């Protein structure tokens, strides 16, 4: 495991997850709900920015590594899953949305691992639909964590629309990746 700047940022993103979750476990007398929302939102946004930044730096500095390629998506999935579970607990997101998004992440991660093992990882490389899904999620989650008006826009309804869009894109992208892998799955099944 190489500890370079991009991998350090990825580890930092993982270490920020307990801050997002822990904010909501602080007593209201120490941290009022409004401040909990602001803290969780701010930390989530910082973590999301490090996600973009660590990939950029890895390419720019020539510090890409197999470990970094493994750890980066794991950090993303942990961060999104933790935030979604908190949002379900807070009553801001329906559990079915969280199940769809988290279930897809587990399914596609397992599919990618299997495809890499059989030497066909290019078949399930990140596609535009996956990037669109991620953009919708990474915009919806902070809006739902913030849960208050911002520049005269009520963030909760906007976040809810986006999280349902993200859930639909999640299903669509899962179907896309499974269709891409289906020929190899069928080929392996007939052996």
PDB file of C-alpha atoms in Angstrom:
ATOM      1  CA  UNK A   1       0.000   0.000   0.000  1.00  0.00           C
ATOM      2  CA  UNK A   2       1.510   3.289  -1.076  1.00  0.00           C
ATOM      3  CA  UNK A   3       0.671   6.297   1.054  1.00  0.00           C
ATOM      4  CA  UNK A   4       0.705   9.150  -1.427  1.00  0.00           C
ATOM      5  CA  UNK A   5      -1.361  12.349  -1.581  1.00  0.00           C
ATOM      6  CA  UNK A   6      -4.337  10.840  -3.483  1.00  0.00           C
ATOM      7  CA  UNK A   7      -4.533   7.810  -1.163  1.00  0.00           C
ATOM      8  CA  UNK A   8      -4.228  10.062   1.889  1.00  0.00           C
ATOM      9  CA  UNK A   9      -7.197  12.094   0.635  1.00  0.00           C
ATOM     10  CA  UNK A  10      -9.163   8.895   0.131  1.00  0.00           C
ATOM     11  CA  UNK A  11      -8.369   7.738   3.676  1.00  0.00           C
ATOM     12  CA  UNK A  12      -9.402  11.190   4.928  1.00  0.00           C
ATOM     13  CA  UNK A  13     -12.745  10.753   3.157  1.00  0.00           C
ATOM     14  CA  UNK A  14     -13.282   7.469   4.998  1.00  0.00           C
ATOM     15  CA  UNK A  15     -12.330   9.092   8.303  1.00  0.00           C
ATOM     16  CA  UNK A  16     -14.903  11.857   7.721  1.00  0.00           C
ATOM     17  CA  UNK A  17     -17.770   9.355   7.633  1.00  0.00           C
ATOM     18  CA  UNK A  18     -18.019   9.064  11.449  1.00  0.00           C
ATOM     19  CA  UNK A  19     -18.163  12.869  11.642  1.00  0.00           C
ATOM     20  CA  UNK A  20     -21.223  12.941   9.358  1.00  0.00           C
ATOM     21  CA  UNK A  21     -22.950  10.169  11.318  1.00  0.00           C
ATOM     22  CA  UNK A  22     -21.736  11.306  14.731  1.00  0.00           C
ATOM     23  CA  UNK A  23     -23.121  14.807  14.270  1.00  0.00           C
ATOM     24  CA  UNK A  24     -26.645  13.412  14.531  1.00  0.00           C
ATOM     25  CA  UNK A  25     -25.833  11.534  17.753  1.00  0.00           C
ATOM     26  CA  UNK A  26     -24.717  14.656  19.576  1.00  0.00           C
ATOM     27  CA  UNK A  27     -27.236  15.874  22.164  1.00  0.00           C
ATOM     28  CA  UNK A  28     -29.326  18.806  20.929  1.00  0.00           C
ATOM     29  CA  UNK A  29     -28.114  20.807  23.939  1.00  0.00           C
ATOM     30  CA  UNK A  30     -24.545  20.579  22.606  1.00  0.00           C
ATOM     31  CA  UNK A  31     -25.291  20.736  18.888  1.00  0.00           C
ATOM     32  CA  UNK A  32     -28.748  21.976  17.832  1.00  0.00           C
ATOM     33  CA  UNK A  33     -30.391  20.215  14.866  1.00  0.00           C
ATOM     34  CA  UNK A  34     -29.690  23.147  12.536  1.00  0.00           C
ATOM     35  CA  UNK A  35     -25.992  22.933  13.385  1.00  0.00           C
ATOM     36  CA  UNK A  36     -26.011  19.131  13.005  1.00  0.00           C
ATOM     37  CA  UNK A  37     -27.434  19.552   9.510  1.00  0.00           C
ATOM     38  CA  UNK A  38     -24.881  22.220   8.622  1.00  0.00           C
ATOM     39  CA  UNK A  39     -21.956  20.189   9.987  1.00  0.00           C
ATOM     40  CA  UNK A  40     -23.010  16.955   8.241  1.00  0.00           C
ATOM     41  CA  UNK A  41     -23.638  18.800   4.965  1.00  0.00           C
ATOM     42  CA  UNK A  42     -20.326  20.647   5.091  1.00  0.00           C
ATOM     43  CA  UNK A  43     -18.350  17.503   5.877  1.00  0.00           C
ATOM     44  CA  UNK A  44     -20.150  15.546   3.140  1.00  0.00           C
ATOM     45  CA  UNK A  45     -19.364  18.273   0.601  1.00  0.00           C
ATOM     46  CA  UNK A  46     -15.702  18.378   1.663  1.00  0.00           C
ATOM     47  CA  UNK A  47     -15.540  14.590   1.340  1.00  0.00           C
ATOM     48  CA  UNK A  48     -17.196  14.704  -2.096  1.00  0.00           C
ATOM     49  CA  UNK A  49     -14.703  17.324  -3.262  1.00  0.00           C
ATOM     50  CA  UNK A  50     -11.795  15.175  -2.070  1.00  0.00           C
ATOM     51  CA  UNK A  51     -13.246  12.368  -4.211  1.00  0.00           C
ATOM     52  CA  UNK A  52     -12.820  14.468  -7.327  1.00  0.00           C
ATOM     53  CA  UNK A  53      -9.524  15.924  -6.153  1.00  0.00           C
ATOM     54  CA  UNK A  54      -7.815  12.634  -5.276  1.00  0.00           C
ATOM     55  CA  UNK A  55      -8.504  11.219  -8.740  1.00  0.00           C
ATOM     56  CA  UNK A  56      -7.284  14.406 -10.383  1.00  0.00           C
ATOM     57  CA  UNK A  57      -4.094  14.427  -8.303  1.00  0.00           C
ATOM     58  CA  UNK A  58      -3.439  10.732  -8.898  1.00  0.00           C
ATOM     59  CA  UNK A  59      -3.488  11.304 -12.652  1.00  0.00           C
ATOM     60  CA  UNK A  60      -1.682  14.661 -12.565  1.00  0.00           C
ATOM     61  CA  UNK A  61       1.097  13.503 -10.229  1.00  0.00           C
ATOM     62  CA  UNK A  62       1.376  10.061 -11.771  1.00  0.00           C
ATOM     63  CA  UNK A  63       0.456   8.490  -8.439  1.00  0.00           C
ATOM     64  CA  UNK A  64      -2.185   6.054  -9.624  1.00  0.00           C
ATOM     65  CA  UNK A  65      -2.005   2.663  -7.939  1.00  0.00           C
ATOM     66  CA  UNK A  66      -3.937  -0.588  -7.796  1.00  0.00           C
ATOM     67  CA  UNK A  67      -4.622   0.073  -4.113  1.00  0.00           C
ATOM     68  CA  UNK A  68      -5.912   3.584  -4.855  1.00  0.00           C
ATOM     69  CA  UNK A  69      -8.124   2.226  -7.641  1.00  0.00           C
ATOM     70  CA  UNK A  70      -9.568  -0.228  -5.109  1.00  0.00           C
ATOM     71  CA  UNK A  71      -9.889   2.169  -2.154  1.00  0.00           C
ATOM     72  CA  UNK A  72     -11.441   5.144  -3.968  1.00  0.00           C
ATOM     73  CA  UNK A  73     -14.752   3.486  -4.942  1.00  0.00           C
ATOM     74  CA  UNK A  74     -14.938   1.770  -1.544  1.00  0.00           C
ATOM     75  CA  UNK A  75     -14.671   5.172   0.169  1.00  0.00           C
ATOM     76  CA  UNK A  76     -17.368   6.589  -2.114  1.00  0.00           C
ATOM     77  CA  UNK A  77     -19.754   3.737  -1.433  1.00  0.00           C
ATOM     78  CA  UNK A  78     -19.182   3.865   2.329  1.00  0.00           C
ATOM     79  CA  UNK A  79     -19.778   7.616   2.377  1.00  0.00           C
ATOM     80  CA  UNK A  80     -22.984   7.415   0.332  1.00  0.00           C
ATOM     81  CA  UNK A  81     -24.291   4.400   2.264  1.00  0.00           C
ATOM     82  CA  UNK A  82     -23.649   6.048   5.652  1.00  0.00           C
ATOM     83  CA  UNK A  83     -25.344   9.284   4.565  1.00  0.00           C
ATOM     84  CA  UNK A  84     -28.347   7.418   3.120  1.00  0.00           C
ATOM     85  CA  UNK A  85     -28.778   5.345   6.272  1.00  0.00           C
ATOM     86  CA  UNK A  86     -28.706   8.532   8.364  1.00  0.00           C
ATOM     87  CA  UNK A  87     -31.238  10.164   6.039  1.00  0.00           C
ATOM     88  CA  UNK A  88     -33.542   7.138   6.401  1.00  0.00           C
ATOM     89  CA  UNK A  89     -33.180   7.286  10.195  1.00  0.00           C
ATOM     90  CA  UNK A  90     -33.969  11.013  10.115  1.00  0.00           C
ATOM     91  CA  UNK A  91     -37.089  10.340   8.012  1.00  0.00           C
ATOM     92  CA  UNK A  92     -35.802  12.357   5.064  1.00  0.00           C
ATOM     93  CA  UNK A  93     -35.462   9.478   2.581  1.00  0.00           C
ATOM     94  CA  UNK A  94     -37.591   6.374   2.087  1.00  0.00           C
ATOM     95  CA  UNK A  95     -35.832   3.137   2.952  1.00  0.00           C
ATOM     96  CA  UNK A  96     -36.599   1.717  -0.508  1.00  0.00           C
ATOM     97  CA  UNK A  97     -34.473   4.459  -2.093  1.00  0.00           C
ATOM     98  CA  UNK A  98     -31.547   3.596   0.177  1.00  0.00           C
ATOM     99  CA  UNK A  99     -31.990  -0.129  -0.525  1.00  0.00           C
ATOM    100  CA  UNK A 100     -32.002   0.496  -4.290  1.00  0.00           C
ATOM    101  CA  UNK A 101     -28.892   2.680  -4.219  1.00  0.00           C
ATOM    102  CA  UNK A 102     -26.892   0.608  -1.726  1.00  0.00           C
ATOM    103  CA  UNK A 103     -28.012  -2.677  -3.310  1.00  0.00           C
ATOM    104  CA  UNK A 104     -26.897  -1.514  -6.729  1.00  0.00           C
ATOM    105  CA  UNK A 105     -23.510  -0.480  -5.400  1.00  0.00           C
ATOM    106  CA  UNK A 106     -22.955  -3.911  -3.850  1.00  0.00           C
ATOM    107  CA  UNK A 107     -24.165  -5.704  -6.986  1.00  0.00           C
ATOM    108  CA  UNK A 108     -22.037  -3.719  -9.418  1.00  0.00           C
ATOM    109  CA  UNK A 109     -18.977  -3.882  -7.152  1.00  0.00           C
ATOM    110  CA  UNK A 110     -19.298  -7.666  -7.048  1.00  0.00           C
ATOM    111  CA  UNK A 111     -19.841  -7.779 -10.814  1.00  0.00           C
ATOM    112  CA  UNK A 112     -16.758  -5.638 -11.429  1.00  0.00           C
ATOM    113  CA  UNK A 113     -14.679  -7.823  -9.127  1.00  0.00           C
ATOM    114  CA  UNK A 114     -15.805 -10.966 -10.942  1.00  0.00           C
ATOM    115  CA  UNK A 115     -15.251  -9.394 -14.370  1.00  0.00           C
ATOM    116  CA  UNK A 116     -11.737  -8.354 -13.328  1.00  0.00           C
ATOM    117  CA  UNK A 117     -11.047 -11.877 -12.125  1.00  0.00           C
ATOM    118  CA  UNK A 118     -11.995 -13.317 -15.537  1.00  0.00           C
ATOM    119  CA  UNK A 119     -10.035 -10.613 -17.371  1.00  0.00           C
ATOM    120  CA  UNK A 120     -12.974  -8.651 -18.724  1.00  0.00           C
ATOM    121  CA  UNK A 121     -13.034  -5.566 -16.494  1.00  0.00           C
ATOM    122  CA  UNK A 122     -13.182  -3.248 -19.524  1.00  0.00           C
ATOM    123  CA  UNK A 123     -16.700  -4.571 -20.171  1.00  0.00           C
ATOM    124  CA  UNK A 124     -17.984  -2.879 -17.024  1.00  0.00           C
ATOM    125  CA  UNK A 125     -15.829   0.256 -16.959  1.00  0.00           C
ATOM    126  CA  UNK A 126     -17.556   3.362 -15.620  1.00  0.00           C
ATOM    127  CA  UNK A 127     -20.051   4.660 -18.182  1.00  0.00           C
ATOM    128  CA  UNK A 128     -21.675   8.077 -18.579  1.00  0.00           C
ATOM    129  CA  UNK A 129     -24.917   6.824 -16.980  1.00  0.00           C
ATOM    130  CA  UNK A 130     -22.920   5.862 -13.881  1.00  0.00           C
ATOM    131  CA  UNK A 131     -21.372   9.313 -13.716  1.00  0.00           C
ATOM    132  CA  UNK A 132     -24.798  10.909 -14.100  1.00  0.00           C
ATOM    133  CA  UNK A 133     -26.137   8.734 -11.270  1.00  0.00           C
ATOM    134  CA  UNK A 134     -23.232   9.774  -9.056  1.00  0.00           C
ATOM    135  CA  UNK A 135     -23.792  13.466  -9.831  1.00  0.00           C
ATOM    136  CA  UNK A 136     -27.485  13.185  -8.905  1.00  0.00           C
ATOM    137  CA  UNK A 137     -26.623  11.384  -5.637  1.00  0.00           C
ATOM    138  CA  UNK A 138     -23.854  13.773  -4.687  1.00  0.00           C
ATOM    139  CA  UNK A 139     -26.164  16.728  -5.220  1.00  0.00           C
ATOM    140  CA  UNK A 140     -29.239  15.213  -3.557  1.00  0.00           C
ATOM    141  CA  UNK A 141     -27.550  14.001  -0.376  1.00  0.00           C
ATOM    142  CA  UNK A 142     -26.188  17.395   0.764  1.00  0.00           C
ATOM    143  CA  UNK A 143     -29.549  19.011   0.004  1.00  0.00           C
ATOM    144  CA  UNK A 144     -31.281  16.410   2.179  1.00  0.00           C
ATOM    145  CA  UNK A 145     -28.686  16.642   4.937  1.00  0.00           C
ATOM    146  CA  UNK A 146     -29.019  20.443   5.028  1.00  0.00           C
ATOM    147  CA  UNK A 147     -32.834  20.234   5.167  1.00  0.00           C
ATOM    148  CA  UNK A 148     -33.518  23.987   5.290  1.00  0.00           C
ATOM    149  CA  UNK A 149     -34.062  26.879   2.896  1.00  0.00           C
ATOM    150  CA  UNK A 150     -30.941  27.981   1.063  1.00  0.00           C
ATOM    151  CA  UNK A 151     -31.044  31.076  -1.158  1.00  0.00           C
ATOM    152  CA  UNK A 152     -34.862  30.910  -1.015  1.00  0.00           C
ATOM    153  CA  UNK A 153     -34.874  27.293  -2.240  1.00  0.00           C
ATOM    154  CA  UNK A 154     -36.258  24.656   0.112  1.00  0.00           C
ATOM    155  CA  UNK A 155     -33.527  22.029  -0.076  1.00  0.00           C
ATOM    156  CA  UNK A 156     -35.636  19.082   1.094  1.00  0.00           C
ATOM    157  CA  UNK A 157     -38.094  18.948  -1.849  1.00  0.00           C
ATOM    158  CA  UNK A 158     -35.247  19.630  -4.287  1.00  0.00           C
ATOM    159  CA  UNK A 159     -33.173  16.891  -2.649  1.00  0.00           C
ATOM    160  CA  UNK A 160     -36.094  14.453  -2.726  1.00  0.00           C
ATOM    161  CA  UNK A 161     -36.630  14.986  -6.446  1.00  0.00           C
ATOM    162  CA  UNK A 162     -32.922  14.466  -7.084  1.00  0.00           C
ATOM    163  CA  UNK A 163     -32.670  11.373  -4.876  1.00  0.00           C
ATOM    164  CA  UNK A 164     -35.569   9.760  -6.771  1.00  0.00           C
ATOM    165  CA  UNK A 165     -33.842  10.705 -10.028  1.00  0.00           C
ATOM    166  CA  UNK A 166     -30.668   9.143  -8.604  1.00  0.00           C
ATOM    167  CA  UNK A 167     -32.594   5.965  -7.689  1.00  0.00           C
ATOM    168  CA  UNK A 168     -34.007   5.729 -11.227  1.00  0.00           C
ATOM    169  CA  UNK A 169     -30.552   6.313 -12.722  1.00  0.00           C
ATOM    170  CA  UNK A 170     -29.204   3.727 -10.287  1.00  0.00           C
ATOM    171  CA  UNK A 171     -31.563   1.079 -11.661  1.00  0.00           C
ATOM    172  CA  UNK A 172     -30.875   2.158 -15.231  1.00  0.00           C
ATOM    173  CA  UNK A 173     -27.108   2.029 -14.771  1.00  0.00           C
ATOM    174  CA  UNK A 174     -27.336  -1.358 -13.052  1.00  0.00           C
ATOM    175  CA  UNK A 175     -29.278  -2.676 -16.034  1.00  0.00           C
ATOM    176  CA  UNK A 176     -26.688  -1.182 -18.370  1.00  0.00           C
ATOM    177  CA  UNK A 177     -23.759  -2.852 -16.598  1.00  0.00           C
ATOM    178  CA  UNK A 178     -25.558  -6.184 -16.292  1.00  0.00           C
ATOM    179  CA  UNK A 179     -26.392  -6.128 -20.033  1.00  0.00           C
ATOM    180  CA  UNK A 180     -22.733  -5.418 -20.803  1.00  0.00           C
ATOM    181  CA  UNK A 181     -21.678  -8.398 -18.671  1.00  0.00           C
ATOM    182  CA  UNK A 182     -24.457 -10.764 -19.802  1.00  0.00           C
ATOM    183  CA  UNK A 183     -22.631 -12.260 -22.809  1.00  0.00           C
ATOM    184  CA  UNK A 184     -19.678 -13.236 -20.644  1.00  0.00           C
ATOM    185  CA  UNK A 185     -21.955 -14.499 -17.879  1.00  0.00           C
ATOM    186  CA  UNK A 186     -23.816 -16.669 -20.409  1.00  0.00           C
ATOM    187  CA  UNK A 187     -20.563 -17.880 -21.949  1.00  0.00           C
ATOM    188  CA  UNK A 188     -19.209 -18.898 -18.547  1.00  0.00           C
ATOM    189  CA  UNK A 189     -22.496 -20.594 -17.644  1.00  0.00           C
ATOM    190  CA  UNK A 190     -22.397 -22.858 -20.710  1.00  0.00           C
ATOM    191  CA  UNK A 191     -18.876 -24.128 -19.933  1.00  0.00           C
TER     192      UNK A 191
END
